[in-house]
mmCIF file of N, CA and C in Angstrom:
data_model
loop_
_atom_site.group_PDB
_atom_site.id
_atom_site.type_symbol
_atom_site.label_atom_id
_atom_site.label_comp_id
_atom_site.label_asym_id
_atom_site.label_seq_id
_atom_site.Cartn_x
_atom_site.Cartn_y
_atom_site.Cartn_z
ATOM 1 N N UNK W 87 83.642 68.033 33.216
ATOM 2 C CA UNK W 87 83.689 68.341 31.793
ATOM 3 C C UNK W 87 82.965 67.257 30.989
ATOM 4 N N UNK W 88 83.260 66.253 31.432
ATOM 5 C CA UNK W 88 82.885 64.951 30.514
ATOM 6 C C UNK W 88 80.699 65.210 30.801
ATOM 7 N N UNK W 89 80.525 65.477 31.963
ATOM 8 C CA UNK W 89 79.082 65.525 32.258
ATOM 9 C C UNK W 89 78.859 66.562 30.952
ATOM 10 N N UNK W 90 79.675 67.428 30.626
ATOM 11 C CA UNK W 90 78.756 69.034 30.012
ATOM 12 C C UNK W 90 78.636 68.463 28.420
ATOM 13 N N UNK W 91 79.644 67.025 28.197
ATOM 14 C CA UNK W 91 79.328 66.808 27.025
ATOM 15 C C UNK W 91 78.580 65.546 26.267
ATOM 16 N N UNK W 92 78.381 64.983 27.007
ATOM 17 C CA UNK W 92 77.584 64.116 27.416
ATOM 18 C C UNK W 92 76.234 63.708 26.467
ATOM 19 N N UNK W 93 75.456 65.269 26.601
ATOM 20 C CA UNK W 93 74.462 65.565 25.804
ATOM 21 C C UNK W 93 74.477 65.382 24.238
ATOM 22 N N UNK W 94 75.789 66.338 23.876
ATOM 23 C CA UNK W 94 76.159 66.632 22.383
ATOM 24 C C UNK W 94 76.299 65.043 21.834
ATOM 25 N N UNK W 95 76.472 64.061 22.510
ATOM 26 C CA UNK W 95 76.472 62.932 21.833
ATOM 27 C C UNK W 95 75.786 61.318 22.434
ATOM 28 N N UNK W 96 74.431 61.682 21.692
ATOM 29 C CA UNK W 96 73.072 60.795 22.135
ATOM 30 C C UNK W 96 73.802 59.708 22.240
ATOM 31 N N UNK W 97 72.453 58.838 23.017
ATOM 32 C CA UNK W 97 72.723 57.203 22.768
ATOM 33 C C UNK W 97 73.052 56.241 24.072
ATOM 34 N N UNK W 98 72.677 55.486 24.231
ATOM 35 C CA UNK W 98 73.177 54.439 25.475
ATOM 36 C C UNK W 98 75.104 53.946 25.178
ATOM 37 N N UNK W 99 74.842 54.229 24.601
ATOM 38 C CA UNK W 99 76.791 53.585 23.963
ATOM 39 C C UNK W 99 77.632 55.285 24.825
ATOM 40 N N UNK W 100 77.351 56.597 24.458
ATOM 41 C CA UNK W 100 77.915 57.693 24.906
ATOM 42 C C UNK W 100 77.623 57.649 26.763
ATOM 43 N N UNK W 101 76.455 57.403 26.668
ATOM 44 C CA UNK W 101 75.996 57.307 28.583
ATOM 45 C C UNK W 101 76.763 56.120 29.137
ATOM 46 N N UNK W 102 77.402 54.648 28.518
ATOM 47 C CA UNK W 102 77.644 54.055 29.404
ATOM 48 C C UNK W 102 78.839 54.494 29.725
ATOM 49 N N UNK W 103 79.494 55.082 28.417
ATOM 50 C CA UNK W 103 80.966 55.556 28.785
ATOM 51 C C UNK W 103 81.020 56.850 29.574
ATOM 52 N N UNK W 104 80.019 57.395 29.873
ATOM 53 C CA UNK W 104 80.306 59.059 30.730
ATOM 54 C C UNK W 104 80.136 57.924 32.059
ATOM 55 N N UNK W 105 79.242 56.855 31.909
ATOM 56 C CA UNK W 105 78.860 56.208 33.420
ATOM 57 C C UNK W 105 79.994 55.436 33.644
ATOM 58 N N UNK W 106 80.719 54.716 32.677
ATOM 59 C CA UNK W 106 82.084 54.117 33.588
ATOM 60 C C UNK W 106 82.886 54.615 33.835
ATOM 61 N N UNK W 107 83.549 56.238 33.743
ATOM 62 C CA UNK W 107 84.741 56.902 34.236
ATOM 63 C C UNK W 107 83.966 57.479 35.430
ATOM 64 N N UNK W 108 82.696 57.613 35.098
ATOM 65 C CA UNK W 108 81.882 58.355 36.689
ATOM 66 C C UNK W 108 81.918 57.268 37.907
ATOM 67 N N UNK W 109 81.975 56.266 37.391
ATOM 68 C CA UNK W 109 81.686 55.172 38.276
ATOM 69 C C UNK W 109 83.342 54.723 39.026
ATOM 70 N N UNK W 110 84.006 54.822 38.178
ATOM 71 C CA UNK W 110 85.538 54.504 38.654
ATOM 72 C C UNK W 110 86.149 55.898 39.348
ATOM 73 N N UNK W 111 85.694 56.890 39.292
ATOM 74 C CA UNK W 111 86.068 57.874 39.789
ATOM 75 C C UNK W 111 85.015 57.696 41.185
ATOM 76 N N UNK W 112 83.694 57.836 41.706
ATOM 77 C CA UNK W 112 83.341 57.296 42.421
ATOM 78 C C UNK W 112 83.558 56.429 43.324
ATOM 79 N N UNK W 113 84.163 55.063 42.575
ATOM 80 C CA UNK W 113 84.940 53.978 43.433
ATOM 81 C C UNK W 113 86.192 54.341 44.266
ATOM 82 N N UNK W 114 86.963 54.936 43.308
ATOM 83 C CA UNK W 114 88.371 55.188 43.980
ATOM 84 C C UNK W 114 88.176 56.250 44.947
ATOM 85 N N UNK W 115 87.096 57.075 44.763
ATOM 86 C CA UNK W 115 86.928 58.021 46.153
ATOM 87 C C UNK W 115 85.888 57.603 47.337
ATOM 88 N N UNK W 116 85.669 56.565 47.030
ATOM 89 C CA UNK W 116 85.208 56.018 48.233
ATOM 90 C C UNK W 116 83.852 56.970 48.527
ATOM 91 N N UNK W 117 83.170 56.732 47.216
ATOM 92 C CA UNK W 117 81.561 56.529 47.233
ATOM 93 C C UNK W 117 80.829 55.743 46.808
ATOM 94 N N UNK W 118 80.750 54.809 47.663
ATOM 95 C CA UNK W 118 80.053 53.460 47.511
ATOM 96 C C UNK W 118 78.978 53.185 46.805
ATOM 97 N N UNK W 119 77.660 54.355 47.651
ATOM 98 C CA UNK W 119 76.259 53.979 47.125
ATOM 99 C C UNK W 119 76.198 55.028 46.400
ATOM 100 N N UNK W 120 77.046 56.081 45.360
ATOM 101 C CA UNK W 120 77.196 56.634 43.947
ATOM 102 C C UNK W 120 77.371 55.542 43.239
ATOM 103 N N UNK W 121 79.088 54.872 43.576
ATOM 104 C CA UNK W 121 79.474 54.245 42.611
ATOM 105 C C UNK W 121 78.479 53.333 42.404
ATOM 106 N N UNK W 122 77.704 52.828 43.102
ATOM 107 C CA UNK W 122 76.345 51.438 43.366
ATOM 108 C C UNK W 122 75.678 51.900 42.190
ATOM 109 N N UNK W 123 74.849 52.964 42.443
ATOM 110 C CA UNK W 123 73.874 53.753 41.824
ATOM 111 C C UNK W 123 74.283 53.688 40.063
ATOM 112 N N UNK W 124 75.760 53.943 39.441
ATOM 113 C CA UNK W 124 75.889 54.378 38.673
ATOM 114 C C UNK W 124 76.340 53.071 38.230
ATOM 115 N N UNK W 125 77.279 51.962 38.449
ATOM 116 C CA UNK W 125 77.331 50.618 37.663
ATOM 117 C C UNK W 125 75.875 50.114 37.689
ATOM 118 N N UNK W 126 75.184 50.192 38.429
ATOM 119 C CA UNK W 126 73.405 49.445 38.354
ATOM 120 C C UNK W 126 73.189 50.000 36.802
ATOM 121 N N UNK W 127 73.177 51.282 36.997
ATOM 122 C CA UNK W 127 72.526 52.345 35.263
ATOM 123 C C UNK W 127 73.253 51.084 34.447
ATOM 124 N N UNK W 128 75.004 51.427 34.508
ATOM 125 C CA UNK W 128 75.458 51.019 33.391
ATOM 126 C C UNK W 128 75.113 49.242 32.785
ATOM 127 N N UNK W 129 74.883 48.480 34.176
ATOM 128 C CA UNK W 129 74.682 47.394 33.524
ATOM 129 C C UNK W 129 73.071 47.338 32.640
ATOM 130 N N UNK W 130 72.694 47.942 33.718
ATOM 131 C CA UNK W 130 70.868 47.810 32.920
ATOM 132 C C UNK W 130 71.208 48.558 31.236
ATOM 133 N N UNK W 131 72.020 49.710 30.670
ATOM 134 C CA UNK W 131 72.417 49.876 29.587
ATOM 135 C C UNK W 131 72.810 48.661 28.399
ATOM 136 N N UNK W 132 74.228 48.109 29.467
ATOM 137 C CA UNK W 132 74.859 47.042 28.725
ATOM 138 C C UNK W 132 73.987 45.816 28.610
ATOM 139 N N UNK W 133 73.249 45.705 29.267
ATOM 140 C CA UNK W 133 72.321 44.584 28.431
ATOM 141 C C UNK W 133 71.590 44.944 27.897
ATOM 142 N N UNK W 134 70.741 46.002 27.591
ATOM 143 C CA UNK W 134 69.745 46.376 26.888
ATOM 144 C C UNK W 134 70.518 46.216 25.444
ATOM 145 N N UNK W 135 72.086 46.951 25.190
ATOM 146 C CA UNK W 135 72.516 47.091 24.014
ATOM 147 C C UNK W 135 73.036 45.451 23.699
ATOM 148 N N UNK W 136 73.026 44.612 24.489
ATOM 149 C CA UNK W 136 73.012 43.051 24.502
ATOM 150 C C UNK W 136 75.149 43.046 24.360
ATOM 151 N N UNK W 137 75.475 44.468 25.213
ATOM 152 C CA UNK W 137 77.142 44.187 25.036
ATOM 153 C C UNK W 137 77.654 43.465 26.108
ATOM 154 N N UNK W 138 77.536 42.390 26.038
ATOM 155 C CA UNK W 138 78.558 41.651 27.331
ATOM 156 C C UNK W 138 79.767 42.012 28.003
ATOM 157 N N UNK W 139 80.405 42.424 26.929
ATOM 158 C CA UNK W 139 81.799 42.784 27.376
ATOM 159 C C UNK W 139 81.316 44.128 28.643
ATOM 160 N N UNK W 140 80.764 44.982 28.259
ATOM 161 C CA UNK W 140 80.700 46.161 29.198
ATOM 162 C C UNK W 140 79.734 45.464 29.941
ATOM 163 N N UNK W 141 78.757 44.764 30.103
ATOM 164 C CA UNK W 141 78.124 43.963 30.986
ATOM 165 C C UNK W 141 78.719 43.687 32.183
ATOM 166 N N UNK W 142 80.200 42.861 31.590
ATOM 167 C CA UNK W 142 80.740 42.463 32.466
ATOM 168 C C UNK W 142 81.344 43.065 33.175
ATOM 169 N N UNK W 143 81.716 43.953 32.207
ATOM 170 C CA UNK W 143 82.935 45.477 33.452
ATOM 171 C C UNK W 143 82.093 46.120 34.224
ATOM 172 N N UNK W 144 80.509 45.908 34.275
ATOM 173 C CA UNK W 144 79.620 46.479 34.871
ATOM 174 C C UNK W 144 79.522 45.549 36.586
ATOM 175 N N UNK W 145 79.576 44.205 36.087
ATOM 176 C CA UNK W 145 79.313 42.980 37.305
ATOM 177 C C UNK W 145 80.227 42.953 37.943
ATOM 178 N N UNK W 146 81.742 43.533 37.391
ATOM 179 C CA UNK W 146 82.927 43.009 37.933
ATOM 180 C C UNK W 146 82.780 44.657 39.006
ATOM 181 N N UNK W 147 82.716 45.390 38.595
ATOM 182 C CA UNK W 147 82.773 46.578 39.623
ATOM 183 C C UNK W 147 81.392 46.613 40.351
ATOM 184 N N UNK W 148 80.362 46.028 39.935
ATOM 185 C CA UNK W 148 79.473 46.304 41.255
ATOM 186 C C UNK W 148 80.046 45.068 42.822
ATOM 187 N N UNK W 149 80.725 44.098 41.978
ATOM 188 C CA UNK W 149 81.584 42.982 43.489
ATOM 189 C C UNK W 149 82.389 43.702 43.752
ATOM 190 N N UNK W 150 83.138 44.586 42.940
ATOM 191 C CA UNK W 150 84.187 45.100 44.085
ATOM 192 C C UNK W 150 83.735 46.083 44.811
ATOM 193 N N UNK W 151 82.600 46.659 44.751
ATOM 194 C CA UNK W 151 82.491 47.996 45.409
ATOM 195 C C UNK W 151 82.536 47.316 47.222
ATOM 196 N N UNK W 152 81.791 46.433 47.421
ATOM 197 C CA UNK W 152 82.000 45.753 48.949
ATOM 198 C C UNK W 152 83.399 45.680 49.133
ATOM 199 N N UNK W 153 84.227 45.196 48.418
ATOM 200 C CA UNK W 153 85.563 44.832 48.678
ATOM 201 C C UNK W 153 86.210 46.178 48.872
ATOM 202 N N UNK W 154 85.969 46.975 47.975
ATOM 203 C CA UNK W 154 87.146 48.564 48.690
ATOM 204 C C UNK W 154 86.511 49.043 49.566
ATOM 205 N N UNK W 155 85.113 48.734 50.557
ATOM 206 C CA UNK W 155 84.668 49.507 51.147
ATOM 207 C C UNK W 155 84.423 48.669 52.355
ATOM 208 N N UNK W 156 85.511 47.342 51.985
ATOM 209 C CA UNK W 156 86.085 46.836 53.541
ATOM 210 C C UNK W 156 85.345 45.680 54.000
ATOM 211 N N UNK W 157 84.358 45.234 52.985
ATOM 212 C CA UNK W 157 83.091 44.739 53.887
ATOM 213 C C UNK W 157 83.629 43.081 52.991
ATOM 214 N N UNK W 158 84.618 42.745 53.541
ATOM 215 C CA UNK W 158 85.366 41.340 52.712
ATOM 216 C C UNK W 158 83.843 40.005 52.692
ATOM 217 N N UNK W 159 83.406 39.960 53.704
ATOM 218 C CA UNK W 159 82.630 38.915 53.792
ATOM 219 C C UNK W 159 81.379 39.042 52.634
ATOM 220 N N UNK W 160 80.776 40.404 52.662
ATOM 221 C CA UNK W 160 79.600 40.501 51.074
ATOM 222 C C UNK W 160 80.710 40.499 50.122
ATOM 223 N N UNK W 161 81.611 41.054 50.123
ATOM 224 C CA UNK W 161 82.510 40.875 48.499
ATOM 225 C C UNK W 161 82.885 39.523 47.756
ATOM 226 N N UNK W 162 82.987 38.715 49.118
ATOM 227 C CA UNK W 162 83.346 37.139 48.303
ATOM 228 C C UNK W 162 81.865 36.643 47.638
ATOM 229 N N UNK W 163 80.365 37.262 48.812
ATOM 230 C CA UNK W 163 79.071 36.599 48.185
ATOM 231 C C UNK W 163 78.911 37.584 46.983
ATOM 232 N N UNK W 164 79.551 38.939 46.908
ATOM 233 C CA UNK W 164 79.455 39.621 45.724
ATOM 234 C C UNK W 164 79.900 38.942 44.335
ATOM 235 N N UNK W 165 81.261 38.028 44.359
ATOM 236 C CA UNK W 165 81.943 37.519 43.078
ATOM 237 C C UNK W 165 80.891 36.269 42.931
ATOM 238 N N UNK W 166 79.759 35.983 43.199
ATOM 239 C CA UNK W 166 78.992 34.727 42.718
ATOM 240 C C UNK W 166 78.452 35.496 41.769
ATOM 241 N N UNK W 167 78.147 36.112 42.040
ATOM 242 C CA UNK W 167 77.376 37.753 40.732
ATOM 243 C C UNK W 167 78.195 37.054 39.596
ATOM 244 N N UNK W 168 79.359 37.206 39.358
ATOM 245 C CA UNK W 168 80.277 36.696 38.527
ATOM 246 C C UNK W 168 80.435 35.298 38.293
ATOM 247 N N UNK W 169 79.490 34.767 37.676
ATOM 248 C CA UNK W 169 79.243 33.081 37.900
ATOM 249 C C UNK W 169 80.508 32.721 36.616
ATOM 250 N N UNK W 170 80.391 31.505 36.275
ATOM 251 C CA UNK W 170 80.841 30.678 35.778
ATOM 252 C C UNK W 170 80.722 31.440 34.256
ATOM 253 N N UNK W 171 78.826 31.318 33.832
ATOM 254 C CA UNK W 171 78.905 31.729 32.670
ATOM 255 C C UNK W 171 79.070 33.295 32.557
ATOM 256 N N UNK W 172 79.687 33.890 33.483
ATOM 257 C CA UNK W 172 80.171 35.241 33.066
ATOM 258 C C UNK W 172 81.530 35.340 32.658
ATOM 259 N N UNK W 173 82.196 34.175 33.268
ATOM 260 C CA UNK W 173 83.920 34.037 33.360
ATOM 261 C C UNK W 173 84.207 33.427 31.446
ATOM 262 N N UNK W 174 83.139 32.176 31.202
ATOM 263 C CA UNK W 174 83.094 32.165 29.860
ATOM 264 C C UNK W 174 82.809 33.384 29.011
ATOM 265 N N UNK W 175 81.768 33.774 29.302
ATOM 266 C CA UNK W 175 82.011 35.201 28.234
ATOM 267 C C UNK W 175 82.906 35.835 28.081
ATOM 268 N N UNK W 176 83.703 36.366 29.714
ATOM 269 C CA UNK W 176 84.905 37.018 29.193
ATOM 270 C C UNK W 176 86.239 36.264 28.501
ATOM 271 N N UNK W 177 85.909 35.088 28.482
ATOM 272 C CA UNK W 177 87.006 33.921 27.959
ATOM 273 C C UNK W 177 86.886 34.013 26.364
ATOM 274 N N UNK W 178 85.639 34.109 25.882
ATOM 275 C CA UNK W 178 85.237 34.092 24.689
ATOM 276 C C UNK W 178 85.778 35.834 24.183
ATOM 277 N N UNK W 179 85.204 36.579 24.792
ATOM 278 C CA UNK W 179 85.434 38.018 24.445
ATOM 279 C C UNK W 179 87.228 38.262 24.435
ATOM 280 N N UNK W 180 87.675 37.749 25.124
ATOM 281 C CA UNK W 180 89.379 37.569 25.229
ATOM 282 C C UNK W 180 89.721 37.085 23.837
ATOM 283 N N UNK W 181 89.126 35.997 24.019
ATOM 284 C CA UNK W 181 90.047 35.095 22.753
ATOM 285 C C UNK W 181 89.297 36.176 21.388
ATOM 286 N N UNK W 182 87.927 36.324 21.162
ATOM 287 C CA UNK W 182 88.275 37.573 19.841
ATOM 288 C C UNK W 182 88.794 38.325 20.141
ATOM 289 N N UNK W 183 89.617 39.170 21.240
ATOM 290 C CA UNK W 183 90.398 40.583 21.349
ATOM 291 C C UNK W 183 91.407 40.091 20.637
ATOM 292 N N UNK W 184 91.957 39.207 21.136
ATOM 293 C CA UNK W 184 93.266 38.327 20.354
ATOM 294 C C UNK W 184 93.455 37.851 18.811
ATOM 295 N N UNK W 185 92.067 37.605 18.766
ATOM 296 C CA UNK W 185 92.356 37.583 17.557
ATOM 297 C C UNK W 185 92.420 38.394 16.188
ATOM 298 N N UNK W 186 91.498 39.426 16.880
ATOM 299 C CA UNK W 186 91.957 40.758 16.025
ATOM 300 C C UNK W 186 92.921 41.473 15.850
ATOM 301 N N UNK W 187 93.809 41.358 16.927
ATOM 302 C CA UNK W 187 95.409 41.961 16.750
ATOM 303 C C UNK W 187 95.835 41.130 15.936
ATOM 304 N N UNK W 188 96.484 41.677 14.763
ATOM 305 C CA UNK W 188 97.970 40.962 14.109
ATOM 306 C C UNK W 188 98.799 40.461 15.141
ATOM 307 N N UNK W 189 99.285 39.753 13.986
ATOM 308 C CA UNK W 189 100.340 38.824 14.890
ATOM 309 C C UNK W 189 101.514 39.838 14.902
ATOM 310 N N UNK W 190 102.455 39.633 16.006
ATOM 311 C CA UNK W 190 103.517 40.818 16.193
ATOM 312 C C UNK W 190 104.391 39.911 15.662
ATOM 313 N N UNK W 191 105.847 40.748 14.900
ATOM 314 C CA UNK W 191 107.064 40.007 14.583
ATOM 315 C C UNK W 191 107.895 39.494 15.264
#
């Protein structure tokens, strides 16, 4: 369903999101070189639109795809993908999530 609508709403921002439920649905069924195929799209998206945050949800699922598909030894050389200055970005992107929520009572 999500593919048929896809169209009705242009843009790299609508494609990365049809590409990350395609891609997590992919993963969890144990299609590797789909799910491969389809986080590659989404990251080459997320940087073009210069969004880190989905960047990163892009880097973090192309390391795990080795890891659910058993292959432990590329999955640990997979999380270097995930360097240092990726762990800061999401540190930075954290701390504004936080800070946009109100404070709770």
């Amino acid at each position: 369903k999500t593919q048929e609508l896809l169209p009705q709403v242009p843009g790299p921002r609508s494609e990365n999101q049809y590409l990350r439920m395609r891609g997590l649905v992919e993963l969890q069924t144990g299609h590797w070189a789909d799910a491969l195929k389809i986080f590659e799209r989404g990251l080459t998206l997320t940087r073009e639109m210069g969004d880190d945050a989905m960047s990163l949800f892009n880097l973090v699922q192309l390391a795990s795809i080795p890891f659910y598909a058993g292959d432990y030894s590329r999955a640990l050389a997979s999380t270097e993908t995930v360097s240092y200055t990726h762990l800061s970005t999401a540190v930075l992107i954290s701390s504004q999530a936080i800070a946009y929520w109100p404070s709770l009572p």
